[in-house]
Amino acid sequence: MAELTADDVHLALVGETVDLIWVDFRLTLAFSNRSMVSFETPFTVAGTDGVTVSVDPEDKDSLLPALHLHTQSVSAAQIDGSTLRIEFASGTTLRAHADDDYESWHYSGPGTPPVRATALGGGELFISLPVESDPGEAGSS
């Protein structure tokens, strides 16, 4: 079986809005289709004014740019290597890179079971895709 890459992951975010943001030791965005993206290490938010700021989930004073994403609609989303990029219709762009030591971001899709992707420490990408069952297997013994 071939190794999965970022190209195998469909981010079900385009056209969805950020419906909920919560903060604990990480910052999590929950989208209108039940997809979620969580950040455990610093990431950047580039505003429409061209200013890029770092948001650290553990530094509550830095969270304001991420909180402004509430109710915004996603216009593009992709994983490039182990970097997650989400663009919003407002022109704001969020980028999360892999961390050298820790898991930095997690994506969980809306399906059951969900598509999952995680940027592991050191830059590797963990991917979990639902296994499609063979209809001929149902009920066979």
Backbone as a chain_set.jsonl record, in Angstrom:
{"seq": "MAELTADDVHLALVGETVDLIWVDFRLTLAFSNRSMVSFETPFTVAGTDGVTVSVDPEDKDSLLPALHLHTQSVSAAQIDGSTLRIEFASGTTLRAHADDDYESWHYSGPGTPPVRATALGGGELFISLPVESDPGEAGSS", "coords": {"N": [[0.837, -1.182, 0.0], [0.553, 2.208, -0.85], [2.224, 5.048, 0.58], [0.448, 7.586, 2.275], [-0.061, 11.007, 1.309], [-0.079, 14.634, 1.616], [-1.553, 15.373, -0.595], [-3.53, 13.476, -0.714], [-5.433, 14.205, 1.085], [-8.555, 15.569, 1.47], [-9.637, 18.631, 2.318], [-12.466, 19.527, 3.822], [-13.505, 22.288, 3.803], [-13.955, 24.586, 2.225], [-16.271, 27.09, 1.534], [-17.471, 26.784, 3.952], [-18.259, 28.127, 7.219], [-16.696, 29.634, 10.09], [-17.963, 28.603, 12.954], [-17.638, 28.291, 15.675], [-15.285, 28.999, 18.197], [-12.916, 27.764, 20.358], [-10.876, 27.784, 23.301], [-8.337, 26.186, 25.021], [-5.627, 24.536, 26.074], [-4.996, 24.657, 23.529], [-6.064, 26.174, 20.408], [-9.137, 25.963, 18.858], [-10.936, 25.786, 15.853], [-14.211, 25.435, 14.89], [-16.205, 24.369, 12.277], [-19.018, 25.115, 10.069], [-19.877, 22.716, 8.911], [-19.192, 20.778, 10.684], [-16.52, 20.113, 10.592], [-13.239, 20.361, 12.044], [-10.453, 22.309, 13.111], [-7.531, 22.33, 14.923], [-5.053, 24.046, 16.832], [-1.957, 23.713, 18.321], [0.467, 24.881, 18.613], [2.239, 27.982, 17.872], [0.816, 29.892, 15.157], [0.235, 31.706, 12.071], [-1.62, 34.655, 11.212], [-2.603, 36.458, 8.509], [-3.696, 39.579, 7.784], [-6.097, 41.551, 5.879], [-4.892, 43.942, 5.557], [-2.31, 43.405, 5.025], [-0.646, 42.886, 7.129], [1.013, 40.498, 9.038], [0.551, 38.439, 11.776], [1.649, 36.622, 14.663], [0.015, 34.011, 16.289], [-0.322, 32.555, 19.363], [-1.521, 29.789, 20.904], [-1.176, 29.436, 23.655], [-0.675, 31.925, 24.63], [-2.704, 34.114, 25.668], [-3.015, 36.83, 25.159], [-2.376, 37.092, 22.516], [-4.431, 36.171, 20.923], [-6.478, 37.624, 19.604], [-6.456, 38.179, 16.678], [-7.125, 35.61, 15.682], [-9.63, 35.234, 16.833], [-11.158, 36.985, 15.391], [-11.814, 35.521, 13.189], [-14.192, 34.275, 13.557], [-17.339, 33.5, 12.253], [-16.463, 33.921, 9.653], [-16.133, 32.989, 6.197], [-14.709, 30.26, 4.435], [-12.564, 30.385, 1.669], [-10.541, 29.014, 0.384], [-8.511, 26.126, 0.987], [-5.733, 24.212, 1.936], [-3.205, 21.652, 2.24], [0.201, 21.816, 2.234], [2.928, 20.008, 1.986], [3.71, 19.844, 5.236], [2.387, 22.047, 6.009], [-0.436, 23.908, 6.804], [-2.83, 25.813, 5.141], [-5.33, 28.202, 5.248], [-7.603, 30.13, 3.577], [-9.694, 32.946, 3.771], [-12.854, 34.379, 2.777], [-12.834, 37.056, 3.33], [-10.28, 37.855, 2.815], [-8.345, 37.356, 4.645], [-5.678, 35.254, 5.716], [-4.736, 32.207, 7.117], [-1.97, 30.469, 8.403], [-0.355, 27.515, 9.299], [2.48, 25.999, 10.389], [4.596, 23.08, 10.624], [5.925, 22.067, 13.783], [9.133, 21.839, 15.341], [9.312, 20.075, 17.491], [6.779, 19.356, 18.558], [3.334, 18.256, 18.052], [1.607, 20.279, 15.826], [-0.729, 21.207, 14.416], [-4.115, 20.045, 13.838], [-6.459, 18.446, 11.761], [-9.819, 17.561, 11.368], [-12.239, 15.999, 9.557], [-15.751, 16.225, 8.459], [-17.012, 13.767, 8.139], [-18.066, 10.336, 8.976], [-16.37, 7.527, 9.589], [-14.121, 10.271, 10.301], [-11.982, 12.119, 7.979], [-8.656, 12.584, 8.841], [-5.896, 14.663, 9.657], [-2.671, 15.405, 10.821], [-0.058, 17.525, 11.798], [2.903, 16.382, 12.72], [5.509, 16.533, 15.259], [8.604, 17.659, 14.04], [7.881, 17.683, 11.399], [6.655, 15.63, 9.957], [3.679, 14.275, 8.443], [0.737, 12.997, 9.691], [-1.81, 10.966, 8.493], [-5.153, 9.939, 8.31], [-7.47, 8.164, 6.655], [-10.886, 7.38, 5.886], [-11.77, 3.946, 5.572], [-12.929, 2.473, 2.735], [-15.536, 0.24, 2.4], [-16.015, -2.894, 0.736], [-18.846, -3.449, -1.156], [-19.555, -6.069, -1.752], [-18.652, -7.537, 0.343], [-20.396, -7.321, 2.422], [-22.433, -9.132, 4.539], [-21.294, -11.53, 3.776], [-19.906, -14.75, 4.53]], "CA": [[0.0, 0.0, 0.0], [1.342, 3.425, -0.978], [2.162, 5.982, 1.71], [-0.439, 8.721, 2.057], [0.563, 12.325, 1.323], [-1.007, 15.761, 1.751], [-2.432, 15.383, -1.777], [-4.619, 12.527, -0.486], [-6.358, 14.756, 2.074], [-9.524, 16.578, 1.035], [-10.079, 19.477, 3.419], [-13.863, 19.892, 3.576], [-13.654, 23.589, 4.452], [-14.345, 25.646, 1.307], [-17.681, 27.439, 1.617], [-17.93, 26.648, 5.338], [-17.963, 29.263, 8.088], [-16.224, 29.35, 11.446], [-19.13, 28.754, 13.827], [-17.281, 28.235, 17.087], [-13.854, 29.02, 18.517], [-12.688, 27.56, 21.778], [-9.485, 27.859, 23.72], [-7.856, 25.572, 26.25], [-4.187, 24.595, 25.804], [-4.939, 24.822, 22.072], [-7.155, 26.96, 19.855], [-9.858, 25.122, 17.912], [-11.979, 26.373, 15.011], [-15.235, 24.466, 14.486], [-16.837, 24.903, 11.069], [-20.457, 24.887, 9.904], [-20.145, 21.324, 8.51], [-18.665, 19.959, 11.779], [-15.067, 19.944, 10.502], [-12.529, 21.106, 13.078], [-9.012, 22.489, 13.006], [-6.969, 22.733, 16.217], [-3.664, 24.503, 16.796], [-1.309, 23.559, 19.617], [1.669, 25.704, 18.601], [1.96, 29.243, 17.176], [0.501, 29.947, 13.73], [0.14, 33.111, 11.664], [-2.815, 35.185, 10.567], [-2.294, 37.627, 7.685], [-4.917, 40.348, 7.569], [-6.289, 42.196, 4.576], [-4.005, 45.103, 5.522], [-0.968, 42.932, 4.721], [0.102, 42.645, 8.353], [0.98, 39.113, 9.509], [0.831, 38.35, 13.205], [1.749, 35.283, 15.215], [-0.971, 33.683, 17.316], [0.139, 31.442, 20.173], [-2.653, 29.331, 21.714], [-0.884, 29.524, 25.083], [-0.533, 33.338, 24.978], [-4.062, 34.63, 25.465], [-2.952, 38.191, 24.626], [-2.135, 37.055, 21.07], [-5.532, 35.463, 20.267], [-7.463, 38.475, 18.935], [-6.586, 37.957, 15.226], [-7.831, 34.348, 15.442], [-11.027, 35.404, 17.242], [-11.821, 37.704, 14.296], [-12.212, 34.555, 12.163], [-15.56, 33.82, 13.859], [-18.355, 33.729, 11.21], [-15.888, 34.102, 8.322], [-16.294, 31.892, 5.262], [-13.457, 29.777, 3.845], [-12.54, 30.417, 0.201], [-9.563, 28.019, -0.082], [-7.811, 25.426, 2.065], [-4.865, 23.144, 1.43], [-2.016, 21.236, 2.972], [1.376, 21.773, 1.377], [3.908, 19.372, 2.864], [3.067, 19.777, 6.547], [1.854, 23.382, 6.284], [-1.862, 24.091, 6.56], [-3.195, 27.182, 4.757], [-6.766, 28.437, 5.093], [-7.902, 31.488, 3.127], [-11.07, 33.326, 4.036], [-13.442, 35.281, 1.783], [-12.482, 38.43, 3.722], [-8.902, 38.127, 2.415], [-7.464, 36.91, 5.719], [-5.072, 33.941, 5.502], [-4.167, 31.537, 8.29], [-0.948, 29.471, 8.051], [0.208, 26.77, 10.427], [3.615, 25.171, 9.98], [4.992, 22.036, 11.566], [6.836, 22.445, 14.852], [10.264, 20.91, 15.413], [9.211, 19.112, 18.583], [5.428, 19.015, 18.994], [2.239, 18.314, 17.087], [1.267, 21.698, 15.727], [-2.129, 21.395, 14.039], [-4.917, 18.847, 13.585], [-7.689, 18.622, 10.985], [-10.768, 16.456, 11.434], [-13.336, 16.272, 8.637], [-17.108, 16.062, 8.965], [-17.557, 12.423, 7.902], [-17.99, 9.304, 10.009], [-15.31, 8.157, 10.366], [-13.611, 11.471, 9.637], [-10.625, 12.271, 7.458], [-7.844, 13.27, 9.846], [-4.517, 14.988, 9.318], [-1.972, 16.037, 11.937], [1.355, 17.845, 11.595], [3.662, 15.843, 13.848], [6.781, 17.175, 15.533], [9.636, 17.339, 13.063], [7.396, 17.953, 10.057], [5.905, 14.543, 9.325], [2.232, 14.426, 8.412], [-0.044, 11.791, 9.95], [-3.073, 11.028, 7.759], [-6.056, 8.825, 8.504], [-8.611, 8.257, 5.752], [-11.859, 6.295, 6.09], [-11.615, 2.774, 4.72], [-14.165, 2.183, 2.017], [-15.79, -1.194, 2.401], [-16.448, -3.499, -0.513], [-20.243, -3.846, -0.987], [-19.654, -7.51, -1.881], [-18.278, -8.147, 1.613], [-21.515, -7.245, 3.384], [-23.217, -10.335, 4.708], [-20.609, -12.76, 3.371], [-19.267, -15.466, 5.633]], "C": [[0.88, 1.243, 0.0], [1.156, 4.32, 0.249], [1.276, 7.166, 1.343], [0.348, 10.022, 2.134], [-0.51, 13.392, 1.484], [-1.981, 15.815, 0.584], [-3.624, 14.441, -1.62], [-5.708, 13.075, 0.433], [-7.246, 15.813, 1.441], [-9.988, 17.343, 2.271], [-11.484, 19.978, 3.091], [-14.173, 21.223, 4.261], [-14.178, 24.686, 3.53], [-15.858, 25.84, 1.343], [-18.245, 27.345, 3.025], [-17.549, 27.891, 6.133], [-17.459, 28.771, 9.44], [-17.384, 29.648, 12.385], [-18.763, 28.847, 15.304], [-15.763, 28.261, 17.213], [-13.74, 28.738, 20.004], [-11.21, 27.438, 22.059], [-9.309, 27.082, 25.007], [-6.337, 25.632, 26.128], [-3.931, 24.728, 24.307], [-6.059, 25.775, 21.67], [-7.814, 26.106, 18.782], [-10.907, 25.945, 17.18], [-12.931, 25.247, 14.623], [-16.037, 25.106, 13.361], [-18.287, 24.452, 10.943], [-20.808, 23.465, 9.487], [-19.618, 20.315, 9.529], [-17.198, 19.575, 11.607], [-14.435, 20.767, 11.623], [-11.049, 21.184, 12.744], [-8.532, 23.009, 14.353], [-5.495, 23.069, 16.046], [-3.092, 24.401, 18.203], [-0.034, 24.383, 19.734], [1.352, 26.983, 17.822], [1.703, 29.054, 15.684], [0.355, 31.417, 13.367], [-1.214, 33.414, 11.045], [-2.391, 36.453, 9.834], [-3.598, 38.33, 7.368], [-4.975, 40.965, 6.189], [-5.409, 43.43, 4.432], [-2.559, 44.71, 5.233], [-0.116, 42.641, 5.939], [-0.099, 41.187, 8.783], [1.382, 39.088, 10.972], [0.888, 36.884, 13.621], [0.715, 35.13, 16.327], [-0.458, 32.445, 18.042], [-1.007, 31.003, 21.078], [-2.422, 29.434, 23.224], [-0.679, 30.959, 25.554], [-1.853, 34.029, 24.673], [-4.072, 36.049, 24.91], [-2.784, 38.214, 23.104], [-3.337, 36.541, 20.269], [-6.469, 36.321, 19.421], [-7.557, 38.259, 17.418], [-7.333, 36.66, 14.891], [-9.307, 34.473, 15.801], [-11.831, 36.146, 16.174], [-12.26, 36.767, 13.166], [-13.638, 34.038, 12.383], [-16.524, 34.359, 12.81], [-17.772, 33.97, 9.817], [-16.008, 32.821, 7.509], [-14.953, 31.544, 4.615], [-13.566, 29.8, 2.322], [-11.548, 29.417, -0.381], [-8.897, 27.386, 1.134], [-6.96, 24.327, 1.452], [-3.761, 22.826, 2.418], [-0.897, 21.148, 1.95], [2.523, 21.247, 2.232], [3.256, 19.14, 4.205], [2.555, 21.151, 6.987], [0.388, 23.441, 5.884], [-2.111, 25.552, 6.229], [-4.695, 27.244, 4.564], [-6.95, 29.895, 4.722], [-9.385, 31.748, 3.331], [-11.549, 34.333, 3.002], [-13.102, 36.737, 2.081], [-11.099, 38.836, 3.234], [-7.886, 37.747, 3.477], [-6.944, 35.506, 5.411], [-4.452, 33.442, 6.795], [-3.165, 30.504, 7.788], [-0.416, 28.829, 9.32], [1.277, 25.834, 9.887], [3.859, 24.087, 11.014], [5.955, 22.617, 12.591], [7.969, 21.412, 14.887], [10.028, 19.774, 16.406], [7.814, 18.591, 18.882], [4.451, 18.949, 17.83], [1.769, 19.763, 17.029], [-0.188, 21.94, 15.371], [-2.777, 20.054, 13.724], [-6.132, 19.242, 12.757], [-8.533, 17.363, 11.156], [-11.963, 16.821, 10.563], [-14.697, 15.946, 9.217], [-17.666, 14.648, 8.865], [-17.452, 11.516, 9.108], [-17.558, 8.004, 9.354], [-14.708, 9.335, 9.588], [-12.252, 11.275, 8.969], [-9.868, 13.029, 8.539], [-6.452, 13.516, 9.294], [-3.916, 15.742, 10.498], [-0.535, 16.3, 11.531], [2.103, 17.431, 12.846], [4.936, 16.645, 14.067], [7.829, 16.73, 14.529], [9.179, 17.464, 11.626], [6.699, 16.819, 9.345], [4.416, 14.826, 9.394], [1.594, 13.07, 8.665], [-1.388, 11.964, 9.263], [-3.864, 9.765, 8.046], [-7.276, 9.056, 7.613], [-9.582, 7.129, 6.044], [-11.593, 5.154, 5.11], [-12.955, 2.52, 4.054], [-14.354, 0.676, 1.974], [-16.266, -1.64, 1.034], [-17.885, -3.965, -0.328], [-20.441, -5.362, -1.075], [-19.309, -8.231, -0.581], [-19.423, -8.181, 2.602], [-22.295, -8.565, 3.385], [-22.539, -11.609, 4.272], [-19.987, -13.427, 4.562], [-18.242, -16.427, 5.119]], "O": [[1.843, 1.324, 0.762], [0.092, 4.349, 0.867], [1.351, 7.684, 0.229], [1.296, 10.143, 2.909], [-1.703, 13.091, 1.489], [-3.118, 16.256, 0.75], [-4.624, 14.593, -2.321], [-6.781, 12.484, 0.549], [-6.761, 16.827, 0.939], [-10.641, 16.787, 3.154], [-11.657, 20.775, 2.169], [-14.992, 21.285, 5.178], [-14.794, 25.637, 4.011], [-16.624, 24.887, 1.201], [-19.371, 27.775, 3.273], [-16.628, 28.618, 5.762], [-17.752, 27.656, 9.871], [-17.745, 30.807, 12.588], [-19.51, 29.425, 16.094], [-15.05, 27.626, 16.436], [-14.389, 29.395, 20.818], [-10.411, 27.053, 21.205], [-10.042, 27.292, 25.974], [-5.797, 26.737, 26.081], [-2.79, 24.892, 23.874], [-6.901, 26.138, 22.491], [-7.136, 25.584, 17.897], [-11.665, 26.698, 17.79], [-12.504, 24.223, 14.089], [-16.49, 26.244, 13.478], [-18.723, 23.524, 11.625], [-21.946, 23.04, 9.692], [-19.603, 19.115, 9.255], [-16.677, 18.788, 12.397], [-15.018, 21.744, 12.093], [-10.47, 20.258, 12.176], [-9.052, 23.999, 14.867], [-4.788, 22.469, 15.237], [-3.661, 24.931, 19.157], [0.489, 24.564, 20.833], [0.306, 27.064, 17.179], [2.286, 28.183, 15.038], [0.353, 32.279, 14.246], [-1.858, 32.554, 10.444], [-1.888, 37.398, 10.441], [-4.497, 37.75, 6.759], [-4.011, 40.903, 5.426], [-5.197, 43.917, 3.321], [-1.678, 45.569, 5.198], [1.023, 42.195, 5.803], [-1.228, 40.706, 8.879], [2.412, 39.639, 11.361], [0.257, 36.023, 13.008], [0.563, 36.0, 17.185], [-0.193, 31.415, 17.422], [-1.427, 31.772, 21.941], [-3.383, 29.511, 23.988], [-0.525, 31.195, 26.752], [-2.085, 34.475, 23.549], [-5.037, 36.441, 24.254], [-3.022, 39.243, 22.472], [-3.264, 36.483, 19.041], [-7.195, 35.778, 18.588], [-8.672, 38.163, 16.906], [-8.092, 36.618, 13.922], [-10.153, 33.875, 15.135], [-13.042, 35.958, 16.064], [-13.003, 37.183, 12.277], [-14.221, 33.429, 11.486], [-16.517, 35.554, 12.516], [-18.533, 34.204, 8.878], [-15.989, 31.716, 8.053], [-14.163, 32.43, 4.289], [-14.535, 29.298, 1.753], [-11.7, 29.008, -1.532], [-8.739, 28.025, 2.175], [-7.406, 23.602, 0.563], [-3.434, 23.618, 3.302], [-1.033, 20.484, 0.922], [3.031, 21.955, 3.101], [2.341, 18.324, 4.314], [2.321, 21.392, 8.171], [0.019, 23.072, 4.769], [-1.657, 26.438, 6.952], [-5.271, 26.451, 3.819], [-6.517, 30.791, 5.446], [-10.222, 30.877, 3.093], [-10.744, 35.058, 2.416], [-13.085, 37.565, 1.17], [-10.767, 40.022, 3.232], [-6.683, 37.812, 3.228], [-7.686, 34.665, 4.904], [-3.732, 34.172, 7.477], [-3.46, 29.75, 6.861], [-0.073, 29.511, 10.286], [1.009, 24.987, 9.035], [3.381, 24.174, 12.145], [6.707, 23.546, 12.295], [7.778, 20.257, 14.508], [10.485, 18.651, 16.194], [7.674, 17.488, 19.411], [4.698, 19.509, 16.762], [1.559, 20.397, 18.064], [-0.826, 22.805, 15.971], [-2.109, 19.073, 13.396], [-6.762, 20.265, 13.027], [-8.022, 16.244, 11.095], [-12.623, 17.833, 10.8], [-14.794, 15.448, 10.338], [-18.706, 14.362, 9.458], [-16.842, 11.86, 10.121], [-18.347, 7.423, 8.607], [-14.784, 9.378, 8.36], [-11.479, 10.391, 9.339], [-10.377, 14.004, 9.091], [-5.899, 12.693, 8.563], [-4.561, 16.602, 11.097], [0.135, 15.421, 10.988], [1.959, 18.047, 13.903], [5.392, 17.353, 13.169], [7.923, 15.545, 14.208], [9.997, 17.362, 10.712], [6.194, 17.008, 8.238], [3.946, 15.528, 10.289], [1.866, 12.105, 7.951], [-2.041, 12.995, 9.429], [-3.322, 8.66, 8.028], [-8.018, 10.021, 7.796], [-9.161, 6.033, 6.411], [-11.234, 5.387, 3.956], [-13.98, 2.37, 4.719], [-13.461, -0.068, 1.568], [-16.844, -0.864, 0.274], [-18.151, -4.785, 0.55], [-21.409, -5.883, -0.521], [-19.635, -9.407, -0.419], [-19.419, -8.993, 3.528], [-22.75, -9.034, 2.342], [-23.133, -12.682, 4.379], [-19.58, -12.756, 5.511], [-17.598, -17.122, 5.905]]}, "num_chains": 1, "name": "protein.A"}
